[in-house]
Amino acid sequence: MDFELSQDHKVLRDSVRDFVEKEIKPIARKIDEEHMIPDALVAKMGEMGLLGSYFPDEYGGAGLDMLSYAIVVEEVSKACGSSGVLISAHTSLCCGPIYTFGSEEQKKKWLPDLNTGKILGCFLLTEPEAGSDAGSLTTSYRKEGDEYVINGSKIFITNGGYRGTGVIFATSDRSLKHKGISAFIVDLKSPGVEILRNENKMGIRGSYTTAFAFDGVRVPAENLLGKEGEGFKIAMDTLNGGRIGIAAQALGIAEGAFERALAYSRERKQFGHPICENQAIQFKLADMYAKIETSKLMTYKAACLKDQKKSYTMESALCKMLASEAATYVTKEALQIHGGYGFICDYEVERMYRDAKITEIYEGTNEVQRVIISKMLLQ
Amino acid sequence: MKLLVCVKQVPDLESRFKPDPSGQWYSETDLAFRINEYDDYAVEQAVRLREQLGDAAELTVLSVGPDRVVEVLKKALAMGCDRAVHVQDPAPHLKDPWQIASIIAAYARSQQYDLIFTGFQSQDRGSAQIGPTIAELLGYACTTTLVGFSFADGVVTATRELEGGLKGVVKMKLPALVTCQLGLNVPRYPTLPNIMKAKKKELETVPVANLLQEETRIATESFYAPEKKGGGMVLEGDVTELVNRVYAILKEKTPALRQ
């Protein structure tokens, strides 16, 4: 067992780190305040290859592996959780299912523009009445000639505001429950696709979270992903992989906050000495670091298992749960270490504190992760 | 046309340095390493020239050091170098600049490079001797501290940084060696697809013993942190008073306000 990153992964990490230091870190606060990741930054992330890291170069990807992808999301999220989730949702939840379940024609048609960042991707599963219980979704489809017609609404769609490419889930017959669900690739500029709103949120404010209405949206039959009735399976498999991305995002947020808290605890003097000389602060730092390291090991393990084409359902649930809970804990303590300054926007830990919370909720709430883990233990 | 760029891996300068057990150099424990800043400019300039010349040129990147230096070679390959040479030396810090320059010159002599790029100095040792010494050993023309570079019709036109904010322009025929300074260019980021492609590029490994013929001429006696000086001055009072006092201090203790 070797816990060292390979030299290739270190080169990747350092390159992404340099990119993040110069291109993202200086504008992370602006991204939060203006609720917007600048198009110029998205374009640069595309040129850098951050939007197609683990897909083969024949589909416009960088041809790297899942561990590289986790490192990319982690490094970006250290500076900006919004940019981290943009990459994660785009890669895991849109490019991922097209690559895994798409036909050769579908991959050739959709992936190159997605992987190079010309078009951003999203995943349209959640509905107002179908969150954790995704099988009860009501967005419907029917076949008309060589087209499918989709009607319904979707909410909380990360990257939705870009109106790029989506993988959408709809049912032919609600009485069939899970078995009635199919997945389609949809161009979100199609007639009948309406953005109802981009949500105003507590955290990851630079990332779009969009509510859509689909009113008689016509999708060519060739856009069916997999077979009819396979949608639920595709959704679950996709979320399984996506959890590694969200774990990496949460890990990055935690590391970003920890780095600042550690530095601040050395600089800040009270009662004539740096506050890091107080055991109360030292214990916080030790607990924070322990949670970060545990999450990192599990996140990298899940990514490596996926790379080795081994089962990783348990590990992806574990890493998502551990890393998101590390993120909320570490950002809370980082803010506390900063004292009153931590509550001031200039010090950035308050943004990280706000950004961290969602990682316990999306891509399967942590309660759902515990269901997955315990089910696997007891089956 | 054959091009060579020499790179060194150095510790991140924001690290906390401690002497190693011998007291002659820093301990590597817990240090993060990266490419020497000035060598990054050298790689970028060499890659730009390689792109300008197209397939008529081949660009090799070389580094001397332990296995970890392969990381900077891979970075340079991902930036656009064609092949890499790793001169394996587990303890290059025990060699003096004369030996390191001799090792690189010995390799370069066998390859007949037309143009060699180096950083103008390393960030850790900072001797600034390697580039000019290689040029001297090979009998190449040499220009140091470049802030501008162009190449046309077999002639290198180099802009150099001089003292006092002045600049000078030097023209050189090949073969030549240039050392690169901050301000020459903005190095590109290795993109993910290029990091992947770099994995397939040639990486030659040469044991340092095959190239080392010279004895050391300089030995580092000790490595230590300078003694801490007294704390800084803290001035208090109203703004007008503070300005006057800062002005007086700057005038008395620094050259900032002298004419």
XYZ file of C-alpha atoms in Angstrom:
638
model
C 0.000 0.000 0.000
C 1.526 3.273 -1.111
C -0.059 6.486 0.116
C 2.160 8.763 -1.995
C 0.737 10.407 -5.104
C 2.558 9.353 -8.266
C 4.884 11.904 -9.860
C 2.350 12.385 -12.653
C -0.381 13.178 -10.137
C 1.958 15.594 -8.334
C 2.708 17.391 -11.602
C -1.025 17.659 -12.217
C -1.724 18.882 -8.674
C 1.001 21.532 -8.832
C -0.139 22.743 -12.258
C -3.752 23.059 -11.133
C -2.588 24.715 -7.905
C -0.634 27.343 -9.866
C -3.644 27.938 -12.091
C -5.953 28.320 -9.092
C -3.541 30.655 -7.257
C -3.367 33.035 -10.197
C -6.734 32.721 -11.915
C -9.309 31.804 -9.263
C -8.120 32.749 -5.772
C -7.889 36.490 -6.501
C -11.532 36.612 -7.679
C -13.156 34.041 -5.368
C -14.724 36.709 -3.183
C -16.033 38.587 -6.222
C -17.558 35.353 -7.562
C -19.471 34.982 -4.290
C -20.550 38.616 -4.107
C -21.653 38.873 -7.723
C -23.239 35.414 -7.834
C -21.372 34.741 -11.040
C -18.325 32.857 -12.281
C -16.954 35.038 -15.105
C -17.234 33.481 -18.581
C -13.539 34.252 -19.058
C -12.697 31.969 -16.119
C -14.910 29.172 -17.456
C -13.115 29.514 -20.802
C -9.718 29.326 -19.088
C -10.795 26.239 -17.139
C -11.802 24.685 -20.461
C -8.439 25.506 -22.071
C -6.652 24.097 -19.051
C -8.555 20.839 -19.492
C -10.299 21.023 -16.116
C -13.708 20.270 -17.639
C -12.922 16.887 -19.166
C -10.151 15.476 -17.015
C -10.907 11.747 -16.991
C -12.406 11.164 -20.433
C -10.343 9.864 -23.354
C -8.795 12.368 -25.753
C -10.803 10.968 -28.662
C -13.813 12.631 -27.004
C -11.950 15.852 -26.262
C -10.973 14.868 -22.715
C -7.532 14.979 -21.138
C -7.321 11.197 -20.840
C -6.371 11.245 -17.172
C -8.018 9.235 -14.387
C -10.587 9.615 -11.616
C -7.917 10.406 -9.028
C -6.728 13.290 -11.227
C -10.310 14.524 -11.429
C -10.674 14.411 -7.630
C -7.414 16.370 -7.289
C -8.663 18.984 -9.785
C -11.929 19.541 -7.896
C -10.103 19.585 -4.550
C -7.514 22.156 -5.642
C -10.110 24.436 -7.252
C -12.400 24.193 -4.211
C -9.605 25.226 -1.849
C -10.032 28.687 -3.343
C -13.624 28.659 -4.600
C -16.369 26.157 -3.787
C -18.587 27.568 -6.560
C -15.997 26.825 -9.238
C -15.434 23.397 -7.687
C -19.065 22.379 -8.033
C -19.254 23.781 -11.549
C -16.543 21.303 -12.547
C -17.978 18.465 -10.477
C -21.572 18.690 -11.733
C -20.456 19.237 -15.319
C -17.989 16.339 -15.335
C -19.559 13.693 -13.102
C -23.217 14.336 -13.755
C -23.387 15.245 -17.432
C -20.241 14.040 -19.235
C -20.157 11.001 -16.920
C -23.463 9.357 -17.887
C -23.031 10.228 -21.582
C -19.607 8.570 -21.518
C -20.751 5.545 -19.509
C -24.165 4.886 -21.056
C -24.025 6.729 -24.390
C -23.679 5.109 -27.797
C -20.558 5.796 -29.839
C -22.515 8.354 -31.911
C -23.787 10.111 -28.805
C -20.304 10.273 -27.304
C -18.837 11.660 -30.536
C -21.611 14.194 -30.861
C -21.838 15.570 -27.317
C -18.611 14.946 -25.424
C -16.012 17.006 -27.354
C -17.812 20.326 -26.791
C -18.515 19.410 -23.172
C -15.025 18.176 -22.361
C -13.368 21.268 -23.772
C -15.801 23.538 -21.922
C -17.434 25.067 -25.014
C -20.734 23.906 -23.555
C -21.464 23.315 -19.872
C -23.397 20.319 -18.695
C -25.978 19.640 -16.027
C -28.056 16.829 -14.554
C -31.822 17.188 -14.337
C -33.201 14.720 -11.815
C -34.545 16.618 -8.804
C -38.112 17.959 -8.821
C -40.072 19.965 -6.257
C -41.687 16.779 -4.921
C -38.903 14.333 -5.778
C -35.645 14.908 -3.899
C -34.150 11.946 -2.057
C -37.129 9.947 -3.374
C -36.024 10.398 -6.983
C -38.096 7.429 -8.140
C -41.288 9.414 -7.612
C -40.489 12.064 -10.225
C -43.392 13.329 -12.347
C -41.734 14.902 -15.403
C -43.206 12.848 -18.213
C -42.245 11.801 -21.710
C -44.137 10.242 -24.583
C -42.945 9.094 -27.957
C -44.265 10.860 -31.064
C -42.810 9.553 -34.308
C -39.040 9.782 -34.041
C -39.144 12.234 -31.172
C -39.774 12.199 -27.445
C -41.886 14.964 -25.966
C -41.019 16.025 -22.414
C -43.256 17.904 -19.978
C -42.663 18.829 -16.343
C -40.393 20.797 -14.075
C -36.984 20.400 -12.482
C -35.353 22.295 -9.628
C -31.956 22.787 -7.984
C -30.123 22.197 -11.269
C -26.434 23.038 -10.865
C -25.046 24.834 -13.982
C -28.622 25.147 -15.334
C -28.270 28.876 -15.993
C -25.743 28.229 -18.762
C -28.475 26.564 -20.872
C -25.957 24.037 -22.146
C -26.438 20.289 -22.385
C -28.471 18.348 -19.856
C -29.106 14.757 -18.966
C -32.797 14.741 -18.026
C -34.859 12.064 -16.306
C -38.550 11.575 -17.109
C -41.174 8.872 -16.724
C -43.446 7.255 -19.311
C -45.860 6.004 -16.671
C -45.726 6.940 -12.988
C -47.377 3.670 -11.966
C -44.239 1.839 -13.159
C -42.258 3.825 -10.525
C -38.469 3.354 -11.018
C -38.958 1.163 -14.041
C -40.832 3.846 -15.954
C -37.924 6.306 -15.872
C -35.721 6.995 -18.894
C -32.781 9.334 -19.439
C -32.351 11.728 -22.374
C -29.678 14.096 -23.561
C -31.302 17.476 -24.013
C -30.122 20.734 -25.518
C -31.340 23.304 -23.008
C -31.713 25.942 -25.724
C -34.533 23.874 -27.285
C -37.980 25.467 -27.679
C -40.161 24.839 -24.639
C -37.281 24.886 -22.139
C -37.879 27.767 -19.771
C -35.716 28.954 -16.902
C -38.082 29.808 -14.065
C -35.360 31.246 -11.834
C -31.781 30.968 -10.669
C -31.988 30.481 -6.906
C -30.509 32.891 -4.367
C -28.538 30.771 -1.929
C -26.665 30.714 1.367
C -23.445 29.427 -0.178
C -21.768 28.448 -3.466
C -23.389 31.632 -4.683
C -21.307 31.804 -7.861
C -22.787 28.529 -9.041
C -26.105 28.479 -10.874
C -28.910 26.559 -9.147
C -31.730 26.690 -11.630
C -35.431 25.858 -11.755
C -36.698 24.783 -15.188
C -40.072 24.204 -16.819
C -40.301 21.825 -19.764
C -43.324 22.497 -21.905
C -43.650 20.052 -24.799
C -39.888 19.932 -25.325
C -39.108 17.763 -28.364
C -36.007 15.603 -28.162
C -34.851 13.467 -31.126
C -35.245 9.727 -30.467
C -31.470 9.332 -30.910
C -30.988 11.320 -27.670
C -32.348 8.507 -25.515
C -29.513 7.507 -23.165
C -29.301 3.743 -22.716
C -32.639 1.993 -23.145
C -36.109 3.077 -22.135
C -36.697 2.221 -18.487
C -32.998 2.345 -17.592
C -33.125 5.923 -16.344
C -33.198 5.186 -12.637
C -30.221 2.865 -12.903
C -28.339 5.521 -14.892
C -29.191 8.159 -12.284
C -28.030 6.022 -9.364
C -24.803 4.970 -11.080
C -24.093 8.583 -12.024
C -24.636 9.837 -8.473
C -22.360 7.107 -7.218
C -19.469 8.546 -9.222
C -20.589 12.109 -8.578
C -20.137 11.652 -4.853
C -16.398 11.443 -5.362
C -16.538 14.878 -6.995
C -18.572 16.356 -4.151
C -16.300 14.723 -1.571
C -13.352 16.346 -3.347
C -15.160 19.701 -3.353
C -15.902 19.415 0.381
C -12.326 18.338 1.070
C -11.006 21.351 -0.834
C -13.265 23.757 1.065
C -12.068 22.237 4.354
C -8.414 22.473 3.349
C -8.811 26.063 2.189
C -10.321 27.055 5.537
C -7.754 25.063 7.513
C -4.838 26.696 5.713
C -6.157 30.133 6.653
C -6.956 29.139 10.242
C -3.496 27.650 10.777
C -1.759 30.738 9.416
C -4.014 33.090 11.383
C -3.450 31.191 14.634
C 0.291 31.780 14.242
C -0.066 35.477 13.447
C -2.799 36.561 15.801
C -1.490 37.646 19.192
C -3.588 37.958 22.310
C -2.294 38.284 25.891
C 1.179 38.739 24.432
C 1.567 35.528 22.479
C 0.220 33.902 19.315
C -3.138 32.220 19.892
C -1.750 28.927 18.523
C 0.099 28.625 21.826
C -3.245 28.116 23.574
C -4.185 24.492 23.967
C -7.815 25.351 23.123
C -6.653 26.396 19.646
C -4.152 23.549 19.304
C -6.881 20.962 19.953
C -9.098 22.579 17.354
C -6.289 22.418 14.791
C -5.621 18.758 15.605
C -9.297 17.816 15.248
C -9.643 19.764 12.015
C -6.557 18.174 10.501
C -7.652 14.680 11.558
C -10.983 15.099 9.769
C -9.292 16.460 6.649
C -6.784 13.628 6.436
C -9.457 10.954 7.015
C -11.642 12.433 4.273
C -8.743 12.751 1.888
C -7.738 9.112 2.306
C -11.301 7.926 1.715
C -11.870 10.237 -1.264
C -8.661 9.151 -2.959
C -9.453 5.514 -2.153
C -12.894 5.753 -3.772
C -11.344 7.405 -6.852
C -8.629 4.733 -7.084
C -11.220 1.944 -6.786
C -13.184 3.472 -9.652
C -9.972 3.720 -11.688
C -9.302 0.044 -11.006
C -12.877 -0.736 -12.100
C -13.660 -2.222 -8.712
C -16.858 -1.675 -6.744
C -16.766 1.716 -5.049
C -20.369 2.308 -3.937
C -19.526 1.957 -0.248
C -16.416 4.148 -0.486
C -18.097 6.880 -2.509
C -20.876 7.098 0.094
C -18.283 7.097 2.887
C -16.076 9.754 1.330
C -19.003 12.039 0.527
C -20.296 11.728 4.079
C -16.906 12.112 5.779
C -15.652 14.963 3.619
C -18.845 17.015 3.788
C -18.994 16.664 7.559
C -15.299 17.560 7.731
C -16.065 20.651 5.642
C -18.836 21.946 7.902
C -16.802 21.174 11.034
C -13.522 22.607 9.789
C -15.040 25.793 8.370
C -16.969 26.373 11.616
C -13.800 25.983 13.696
C -11.748 28.029 11.229
C -14.236 30.855 11.658
C -14.091 30.473 15.442
C -10.271 30.622 15.418
C -10.539 33.900 13.501
C -12.814 35.279 16.226
C -14.690 38.427 15.238
C -12.581 38.782 12.101
C -13.900 35.446 10.892
C -17.348 36.988 10.717
C -16.058 39.730 8.412
C -16.224 38.994 4.676
C -12.617 40.147 4.046
C -11.277 37.091 5.845
C -12.951 34.611 3.504
C -13.563 31.872 6.071
C -17.149 33.097 6.411
C -17.651 32.335 2.702
C -16.176 28.871 3.163
C -18.465 28.305 6.157
C -21.457 29.141 3.955
C -20.145 27.107 1.000
C -19.532 23.998 3.100
C -23.107 23.335 4.218
C -24.528 22.283 0.857
C -22.013 19.439 0.577
C -23.921 17.625 3.347
C -27.101 17.945 1.303
C -26.608 17.553 -2.432
C -25.608 14.497 -4.467
C -27.578 12.494 -1.880
C -28.086 13.910 1.623
C -25.808 12.486 4.283
C -28.841 10.649 5.644
C -29.120 8.906 2.273
C -25.387 8.113 2.422
C -25.943 6.439 5.799
C -28.793 4.428 4.298
C -26.496 3.260 1.484
C -23.674 2.367 3.881
C -25.877 0.508 6.368
C -27.750 -1.320 3.593
C -24.449 -2.609 2.248
C -23.371 -3.687 5.727
C -26.600 -5.569 6.356
C -27.330 -7.076 2.962
C 18.263 22.943 -34.621
C 18.951 21.412 -31.224
C 17.806 23.236 -28.122
C 18.490 22.481 -24.472
C 16.899 23.958 -21.369
C 18.346 23.226 -17.916
C 16.061 23.204 -14.886
C 16.546 22.802 -11.165
C 14.036 21.720 -8.566
C 14.124 23.927 -5.472
C 12.141 24.050 -2.218
C 9.171 26.356 -1.999
C 10.766 29.468 -0.543
C 7.905 30.000 1.868
C 8.904 26.777 3.641
C 10.375 26.745 7.134
C 14.003 25.808 6.588
C 16.060 23.887 9.121
C 19.695 22.778 8.840
C 20.262 19.089 8.050
C 22.165 16.894 10.586
C 25.506 17.760 8.952
C 24.755 21.468 9.354
C 25.977 22.062 5.808
C 22.674 22.347 3.970
C 18.938 22.446 4.674
C 16.951 19.403 5.742
C 14.538 18.217 3.069
C 12.019 16.796 5.551
C 8.576 18.361 5.086
C 9.714 20.596 2.229
C 7.603 20.967 -0.915
C 9.629 21.242 -4.098
C 8.916 23.064 -7.328
C 10.646 24.296 -10.445
C 13.156 27.101 -9.895
C 11.303 30.284 -10.847
C 13.909 31.513 -13.377
C 14.072 28.086 -15.010
C 10.326 28.325 -15.599
C 11.012 31.441 -17.727
C 13.776 29.538 -19.503
C 11.443 26.632 -20.330
C 8.731 28.984 -21.565
C 11.165 30.842 -23.842
C 12.652 27.621 -25.169
C 9.173 26.217 -25.878
C 8.211 29.427 -27.705
C 11.303 29.105 -29.878
C 10.543 25.435 -30.466
C 7.046 26.429 -31.604
C 8.482 29.172 -33.824
C 10.884 26.728 -35.508
C 8.391 23.869 -35.733
C 9.612 20.354 -36.362
C 12.976 21.673 -37.553
C 13.873 21.932 -33.868
C 14.109 19.504 -31.000
C 13.964 20.705 -27.426
C 15.489 18.697 -24.579
C 15.023 19.503 -20.898
C 17.695 18.422 -18.411
C 17.853 18.309 -14.638
C 20.446 17.027 -12.166
C 19.186 15.561 -8.906
C 17.430 12.733 -7.058
C 14.306 10.984 -8.333
C 12.012 13.795 -7.235
C 13.393 16.082 -9.958
C 11.517 13.965 -12.507
C 8.489 16.033 -11.429
C 9.984 19.215 -12.900
C 11.070 17.331 -16.023
C 7.507 16.108 -16.499
C 6.218 19.622 -16.008
C 8.609 20.905 -18.681
C 7.550 18.085 -21.026
C 3.911 19.060 -20.441
C 4.799 22.679 -21.276
C 6.138 21.534 -24.665
C 9.669 20.120 -24.414
C 10.207 17.079 -26.645
C 12.373 14.886 -24.449
C 13.888 14.880 -20.985
C 17.214 13.904 -19.460
C 17.458 13.060 -15.801
C 21.030 13.100 -14.533
C 20.575 10.973 -11.440
C 22.380 12.380 -8.440
C 21.050 11.614 -4.968
C 22.938 14.502 -3.359
C 23.560 17.354 -5.828
C 23.830 19.856 -2.952
C 27.217 18.350 -2.077
C 28.548 19.355 -5.498
C 29.711 22.887 -6.175
C 28.551 24.973 -9.159
C 31.734 24.087 -11.039
C 30.950 20.371 -10.838
C 27.277 20.771 -11.772
C 28.198 22.966 -14.756
C 30.844 20.418 -15.802
C 28.300 17.584 -15.622
C 25.810 19.465 -17.806
C 28.559 20.557 -20.217
C 29.739 16.949 -20.529
C 26.257 15.857 -21.575
C 25.715 18.884 -23.834
C 29.057 18.385 -25.595
C 27.945 14.956 -26.770
C 24.702 16.413 -28.176
C 26.034 19.516 -29.981
C 23.222 21.865 -28.975
C 22.822 25.096 -30.917
C 21.197 27.058 -28.147
C 20.987 26.469 -24.392
C 18.577 28.182 -21.974
C 19.000 28.304 -18.189
C 17.562 30.363 -15.355
C 19.901 33.192 -14.348
C 20.265 31.701 -10.863
C 18.676 29.177 -8.543
C 16.409 30.355 -5.768
C 18.067 28.215 -3.110
C 21.824 28.493 -3.670
C 21.705 31.572 -5.851
C 25.293 31.333 -7.149
C 24.308 32.360 -10.727
C 27.358 30.437 -11.968
C 25.932 27.414 -13.793
C 24.864 29.085 -17.053
C 28.019 31.131 -17.752
C 30.273 28.238 -16.654
C 28.569 25.811 -19.059
C 29.000 28.383 -21.851
C 32.675 28.809 -20.987
C 33.292 25.047 -20.883
C 31.618 24.599 -24.279
C 33.113 27.723 -25.838
C 29.641 29.171 -26.500
C 28.654 32.831 -26.623
C 26.738 33.754 -23.468
C 24.346 36.481 -22.390
C 22.869 36.650 -18.904
C 19.709 38.000 -17.205
C 17.499 38.165 -20.286
C 14.286 40.138 -20.166
C 13.710 39.958 -23.924
C 14.473 37.337 -26.554
C 14.033 36.905 -30.278
C 15.587 34.649 -32.873
C 15.786 35.175 -36.635
C 18.227 34.246 -39.410
C 20.524 32.382 -37.057
C 20.953 35.370 -34.737
C 19.760 35.669 -31.140
C 18.719 39.158 -30.112
C 18.640 39.398 -26.343
C 17.517 42.253 -24.145
C 19.414 42.333 -20.848
C 18.618 43.973 -17.588
C 21.354 46.359 -16.460
C 21.757 48.218 -13.195
C 19.757 51.339 -12.446
C 16.750 50.455 -14.595
C 18.757 50.449 -17.845
C 18.480 47.801 -20.517
C 20.904 46.666 -23.175
C 20.476 44.728 -26.420
C 22.961 42.003 -27.381
C 23.147 40.060 -30.649
C 24.774 36.626 -30.698
C 25.553 33.991 -33.255
C 25.011 30.339 -32.449
C 26.024 28.268 -30.643
C 25.020 30.270 -27.601
C 23.723 30.102 -24.071
C 21.294 32.523 -22.442
C 20.208 32.858 -18.809
C 16.668 34.049 -18.113
C 15.375 36.632 -15.643
C 11.977 37.632 -14.227
C 10.094 39.739 -16.772
C 11.138 37.720 -19.825
C 7.737 36.073 -20.247
C 4.747 34.640 -18.421
C 5.127 30.862 -18.307
C 2.131 28.857 -19.496
C 0.297 26.375 -17.280
C 0.776 22.787 -18.354
C -2.748 21.822 -19.457
C -4.267 18.492 -18.453
C -4.202 17.052 -22.000
C -0.523 18.017 -22.274
C 0.278 16.455 -18.892
C -1.235 13.261 -20.305
C 0.753 13.524 -23.560
C 3.952 14.147 -21.619
C 3.686 10.663 -20.141
C 4.529 9.233 -23.559
C 7.601 11.412 -24.167
C 11.127 10.047 -23.833
C 12.803 10.379 -20.456
C 16.471 9.385 -20.536
C 18.198 8.554 -17.263
C 21.960 9.045 -16.932
C 23.852 8.178 -13.716
C 25.841 11.233 -12.627
C 29.022 9.122 -12.381
C 28.991 8.788 -16.187
C 29.369 12.559 -16.569
C 31.292 13.661 -13.494
C 34.994 14.250 -14.100
C 35.747 17.255 -11.935
C 36.627 17.587 -8.269
C 34.760 20.000 -6.065
C 36.449 23.395 -5.685
C 34.110 24.955 -3.155
C 32.566 23.346 -0.077
C 29.648 24.730 1.885
C 30.830 24.994 5.481
C 27.587 25.621 7.302
C 23.939 26.412 6.870
C 22.222 28.393 9.598
C 19.482 30.890 10.207
C 20.839 34.372 10.974
C 20.376 35.522 14.538
C 17.138 37.300 15.147
C 17.510 41.040 15.226
C 15.603 43.170 17.685
C 11.903 43.701 17.026
C 10.688 46.434 14.712
C 9.744 49.912 15.844
C 6.128 50.601 16.697
C 5.130 54.232 16.310
C 2.057 55.657 17.959
C 0.445 59.090 17.845
C -1.608 61.232 15.507
C -1.170 61.044 11.755
C 0.785 64.277 11.264
C 3.248 63.303 13.946
C 3.548 59.766 12.527
C 4.248 61.049 9.015
C 6.996 63.333 10.265
C 8.624 60.610 12.306
C 8.464 58.043 9.475
C 9.952 60.667 7.144
C 12.793 61.348 9.542
C 13.516 57.650 10.022
C 13.512 56.934 6.281
C 15.863 59.863 5.714
C 18.243 58.867 8.438
C 18.354 55.104 8.050
C 17.633 54.386 4.367
C 18.685 55.718 0.973
C 15.017 56.068 -0.077
C 14.850 59.871 0.300
C 18.435 60.805 -0.570
C 19.073 62.554 -3.847
